[in-house]
């Protein structure tokens, strides 16, 4: 944990020095504070409710309250974004677009596959192959490097094949 503090501090300094500010880009936007608070409260309460349900059961007051507060806050977030926000965090027109729904569904399915895969691979490497933490981390390097390379190549490939062909081909691969 102690090694992460200098790395994080270096990243913050580099970001403050190298990333352009909103003024430098010529754009200034107001923060949709009610939307940000409601979204944060909603997701946080849902996570709390699910965590409590996993520990104490789905019918316990803490789980039910967390889930109810989360659903209510996210419903309020949707209402605020649709009716009251001058600069919504999530514009309603964006949510209504078919390609956005399809993309979100694909990302949900990909996340449902890959996140558990990384978890179980780390357990496999440490418990079955008896790798230490460093060797397990190094075991993920090929996957990480291929992901970086694919992200760099994707725009070029998409210009030649089109978005749909690239996504379907990548999913099949």
mmCIF file of C-alpha atoms in Angstrom:
data_model
loop_
_atom_site.group_PDB
_atom_site.id
_atom_site.type_symbol
_atom_site.label_atom_id
_atom_site.label_comp_id
_atom_site.label_asym_id
_atom_site.label_seq_id
_atom_site.Cartn_x
_atom_site.Cartn_y
_atom_site.Cartn_z
ATOM 1 C CA UNK A 1 0.000 0.000 0.000
ATOM 2 C CA UNK A 2 2.845 2.371 0.851
ATOM 3 C CA UNK A 3 4.282 2.078 -2.674
ATOM 4 C CA UNK A 4 1.015 3.306 -4.156
ATOM 5 C CA UNK A 5 1.137 6.691 -2.435
ATOM 6 C CA UNK A 6 4.197 8.004 -4.361
ATOM 7 C CA UNK A 7 2.770 6.636 -7.625
ATOM 8 C CA UNK A 8 -0.560 8.337 -6.982
ATOM 9 C CA UNK A 9 1.152 11.598 -6.015
ATOM 10 C CA UNK A 10 3.242 11.521 -9.194
ATOM 11 C CA UNK A 11 0.120 10.871 -11.277
ATOM 12 C CA UNK A 12 -1.698 13.808 -9.667
ATOM 13 C CA UNK A 13 1.229 16.141 -10.284
ATOM 14 C CA UNK A 14 1.561 15.004 -13.882
ATOM 15 C CA UNK A 15 -2.178 15.411 -14.470
ATOM 16 C CA UNK A 16 -2.230 18.906 -12.986
ATOM 17 C CA UNK A 17 0.704 19.932 -15.140
ATOM 18 C CA UNK A 18 -0.072 18.161 -18.435
ATOM 19 C CA UNK A 19 -3.851 17.949 -18.805
ATOM 20 C CA UNK A 20 -5.573 21.003 -20.288
ATOM 21 C CA UNK A 21 -8.041 22.865 -18.116
ATOM 22 C CA UNK A 22 -11.555 23.770 -19.228
ATOM 23 C CA UNK A 23 -10.449 27.382 -19.681
ATOM 24 C CA UNK A 24 -7.535 26.299 -21.886
ATOM 25 C CA UNK A 25 -9.960 24.429 -24.140
ATOM 26 C CA UNK A 26 -12.288 27.425 -24.276
ATOM 27 C CA UNK A 27 -15.195 25.525 -22.731
ATOM 28 C CA UNK A 28 -16.805 26.041 -19.384
ATOM 29 C CA UNK A 29 -19.738 23.987 -18.171
ATOM 30 C CA UNK A 30 -21.633 24.119 -14.958
ATOM 31 C CA UNK A 31 -21.747 20.997 -12.879
ATOM 32 C CA UNK A 32 -25.172 19.458 -12.505
ATOM 33 C CA UNK A 33 -24.799 19.225 -8.734
ATOM 34 C CA UNK A 34 -28.258 17.751 -7.968
ATOM 35 C CA UNK A 35 -27.735 15.107 -10.658
ATOM 36 C CA UNK A 36 -24.251 14.277 -9.393
ATOM 37 C CA UNK A 37 -25.454 13.962 -5.803
ATOM 38 C CA UNK A 38 -28.449 11.811 -6.758
ATOM 39 C CA UNK A 39 -26.396 9.527 -9.027
ATOM 40 C CA UNK A 40 -23.720 9.066 -6.370
ATOM 41 C CA UNK A 41 -26.288 8.472 -3.636
ATOM 42 C CA UNK A 42 -28.246 6.038 -5.820
ATOM 43 C CA UNK A 43 -25.324 3.888 -6.876
ATOM 44 C CA UNK A 44 -23.745 4.005 -3.415
ATOM 45 C CA UNK A 45 -27.006 2.997 -1.737
ATOM 46 C CA UNK A 46 -27.530 0.135 -4.211
ATOM 47 C CA UNK A 47 -24.024 -1.162 -3.572
ATOM 48 C CA UNK A 48 -24.605 -0.883 0.179
ATOM 49 C CA UNK A 49 -27.927 -2.709 -0.113
ATOM 50 C CA UNK A 50 -26.473 -5.546 -2.182
ATOM 51 C CA UNK A 51 -23.478 -5.849 0.142
ATOM 52 C CA UNK A 52 -25.731 -5.994 3.183
ATOM 53 C CA UNK A 53 -27.962 -8.537 1.453
ATOM 54 C CA UNK A 54 -24.955 -10.752 0.731
ATOM 55 C CA UNK A 55 -23.855 -10.607 4.349
ATOM 56 C CA UNK A 56 -27.132 -10.574 6.288
ATOM 57 C CA UNK A 57 -29.827 -11.639 3.830
ATOM 58 C CA UNK A 58 -32.143 -9.890 1.380
ATOM 59 C CA UNK A 59 -34.919 -9.261 3.890
ATOM 60 C CA UNK A 60 -32.904 -7.424 6.521
ATOM 61 C CA UNK A 61 -33.811 -3.764 7.126
ATOM 62 C CA UNK A 62 -30.354 -2.501 6.095
ATOM 63 C CA UNK A 63 -30.465 -4.339 2.768
ATOM 64 C CA UNK A 64 -34.046 -3.338 1.983
ATOM 65 C CA UNK A 65 -33.417 0.276 3.008
ATOM 66 C CA UNK A 66 -30.244 0.503 0.929
ATOM 67 C CA UNK A 67 -31.949 -0.921 -2.136
ATOM 68 C CA UNK A 68 -35.018 1.300 -1.693
ATOM 69 C CA UNK A 69 -32.927 4.449 -1.238
ATOM 70 C CA UNK A 70 -30.826 3.502 -4.264
ATOM 71 C CA UNK A 71 -33.799 2.921 -6.549
ATOM 72 C CA UNK A 72 -35.521 6.107 -5.329
ATOM 73 C CA UNK A 73 -32.382 8.228 -5.797
ATOM 74 C CA UNK A 74 -31.790 6.858 -9.301
ATOM 75 C CA UNK A 75 -35.433 7.530 -10.235
ATOM 76 C CA UNK A 76 -35.033 11.082 -8.908
ATOM 77 C CA UNK A 77 -31.805 11.374 -10.913
ATOM 78 C CA UNK A 78 -33.658 10.412 -14.092
ATOM 79 C CA UNK A 79 -36.382 12.981 -13.351
ATOM 80 C CA UNK A 80 -33.865 15.753 -12.608
ATOM 81 C CA UNK A 81 -31.861 15.003 -15.746
ATOM 82 C CA UNK A 82 -34.980 14.926 -17.945
ATOM 83 C CA UNK A 83 -36.775 17.991 -16.582
ATOM 84 C CA UNK A 84 -34.631 20.358 -14.564
ATOM 85 C CA UNK A 85 -30.924 20.110 -15.391
ATOM 86 C CA UNK A 86 -29.548 22.850 -17.646
ATOM 87 C CA UNK A 87 -26.477 20.748 -18.456
ATOM 88 C CA UNK A 88 -27.438 17.153 -17.580
ATOM 89 C CA UNK A 89 -24.782 14.597 -16.714
ATOM 90 C CA UNK A 90 -26.684 12.071 -18.813
ATOM 91 C CA UNK A 91 -28.764 13.782 -21.516
ATOM 92 C CA UNK A 92 -32.094 11.955 -21.989
ATOM 93 C CA UNK A 93 -31.764 12.084 -25.792
ATOM 94 C CA UNK A 94 -28.585 10.043 -25.484
ATOM 95 C CA UNK A 95 -30.369 7.330 -23.518
ATOM 96 C CA UNK A 96 -33.092 7.044 -26.176
ATOM 97 C CA UNK A 97 -30.641 6.302 -29.017
ATOM 98 C CA UNK A 98 -30.693 2.671 -30.200
ATOM 99 C CA UNK A 99 -26.917 2.391 -30.766
ATOM 100 C CA UNK A 100 -26.314 3.579 -27.210
ATOM 101 C CA UNK A 101 -28.644 0.890 -25.821
ATOM 102 C CA UNK A 102 -26.948 -1.797 -27.890
ATOM 103 C CA UNK A 103 -23.491 -0.574 -26.882
ATOM 104 C CA UNK A 104 -24.461 -0.525 -23.220
ATOM 105 C CA UNK A 105 -25.877 -4.047 -23.468
ATOM 106 C CA UNK A 106 -22.658 -5.290 -25.112
ATOM 107 C CA UNK A 107 -20.544 -3.617 -22.420
ATOM 108 C CA UNK A 108 -22.741 -5.108 -19.693
ATOM 109 C CA UNK A 109 -22.267 -8.590 -21.144
ATOM 110 C CA UNK A 110 -18.533 -8.049 -21.623
ATOM 111 C CA UNK A 111 -18.195 -6.851 -18.033
ATOM 112 C CA UNK A 112 -20.235 -9.796 -16.799
ATOM 113 C CA UNK A 113 -17.706 -12.086 -18.506
ATOM 114 C CA UNK A 114 -14.394 -10.326 -17.981
ATOM 115 C CA UNK A 115 -14.611 -9.060 -14.415
ATOM 116 C CA UNK A 116 -15.244 -12.517 -12.926
ATOM 117 C CA UNK A 117 -12.636 -13.961 -15.300
ATOM 118 C CA UNK A 118 -9.917 -11.691 -13.879
ATOM 119 C CA UNK A 119 -10.981 -12.519 -10.346
ATOM 120 C CA UNK A 120 -10.938 -16.285 -10.898
ATOM 121 C CA UNK A 121 -7.694 -16.138 -12.894
ATOM 122 C CA UNK A 122 -5.997 -14.339 -10.026
ATOM 123 C CA UNK A 123 -7.262 -17.016 -7.626
ATOM 124 C CA UNK A 124 -6.119 -19.757 -10.009
ATOM 125 C CA UNK A 125 -2.654 -18.258 -10.427
ATOM 126 C CA UNK A 126 -2.166 -17.800 -6.696
ATOM 127 C CA UNK A 127 -3.892 -20.916 -5.300
ATOM 128 C CA UNK A 128 -3.255 -23.539 -7.999
ATOM 129 C CA UNK A 129 -0.096 -22.325 -9.724
ATOM 130 C CA UNK A 130 1.306 -20.948 -6.433
ATOM 131 C CA UNK A 131 2.328 -17.609 -7.975
ATOM 132 C CA UNK A 132 3.058 -14.737 -5.659
ATOM 133 C CA UNK A 133 1.344 -11.384 -6.037
ATOM 134 C CA UNK A 134 4.055 -10.033 -8.367
ATOM 135 C CA UNK A 135 4.060 -13.122 -10.595
ATOM 136 C CA UNK A 136 0.255 -13.030 -10.747
ATOM 137 C CA UNK A 137 0.378 -9.392 -11.803
ATOM 138 C CA UNK A 138 2.972 -10.251 -14.443
ATOM 139 C CA UNK A 139 0.701 -13.069 -15.610
ATOM 140 C CA UNK A 140 -1.866 -10.444 -16.574
ATOM 141 C CA UNK A 141 0.639 -8.420 -18.643
ATOM 142 C CA UNK A 142 0.058 -10.222 -21.968
ATOM 143 C CA UNK A 143 -3.690 -9.589 -21.731
ATOM 144 C CA UNK A 144 -3.105 -5.960 -20.785
ATOM 145 C CA UNK A 145 -0.595 -5.339 -23.580
ATOM 146 C CA UNK A 146 -2.853 -6.951 -26.199
ATOM 147 C CA UNK A 147 -5.724 -4.770 -24.941
ATOM 148 C CA UNK A 148 -3.612 -1.637 -25.303
ATOM 149 C CA UNK A 149 -2.486 -2.636 -28.793
ATOM 150 C CA UNK A 150 -6.056 -3.450 -29.837
ATOM 151 C CA UNK A 151 -7.284 -0.086 -28.550
ATOM 152 C CA UNK A 152 -4.619 1.660 -30.623
ATOM 153 C CA UNK A 153 -5.439 -0.368 -33.749
ATOM 154 C CA UNK A 154 -9.238 -0.230 -33.458
ATOM 155 C CA UNK A 155 -9.744 3.199 -35.119
ATOM 156 C CA UNK A 156 -7.643 2.167 -38.125
ATOM 157 C CA UNK A 157 -9.412 -1.171 -38.497
ATOM 158 C CA UNK A 158 -12.808 0.496 -38.057
ATOM 159 C CA UNK A 159 -12.102 2.887 -40.953
ATOM 160 C CA UNK A 160 -11.609 -0.131 -43.220
ATOM 161 C CA UNK A 161 -14.269 -2.498 -41.887
ATOM 162 C CA UNK A 162 -16.915 -0.320 -40.256
ATOM 163 C CA UNK A 163 -17.963 -0.235 -36.623
ATOM 164 C CA UNK A 164 -20.421 -3.131 -36.728
ATOM 165 C CA UNK A 165 -17.980 -5.552 -38.370
ATOM 166 C CA UNK A 166 -15.226 -4.586 -35.930
ATOM 167 C CA UNK A 167 -17.461 -5.074 -32.875
ATOM 168 C CA UNK A 168 -18.884 -8.390 -34.045
ATOM 169 C CA UNK A 169 -15.451 -9.666 -35.081
ATOM 170 C CA UNK A 170 -13.924 -8.592 -31.776
ATOM 171 C CA UNK A 171 -16.707 -10.224 -29.788
ATOM 172 C CA UNK A 172 -16.277 -13.471 -31.711
ATOM 173 C CA UNK A 173 -12.504 -13.349 -31.298
#
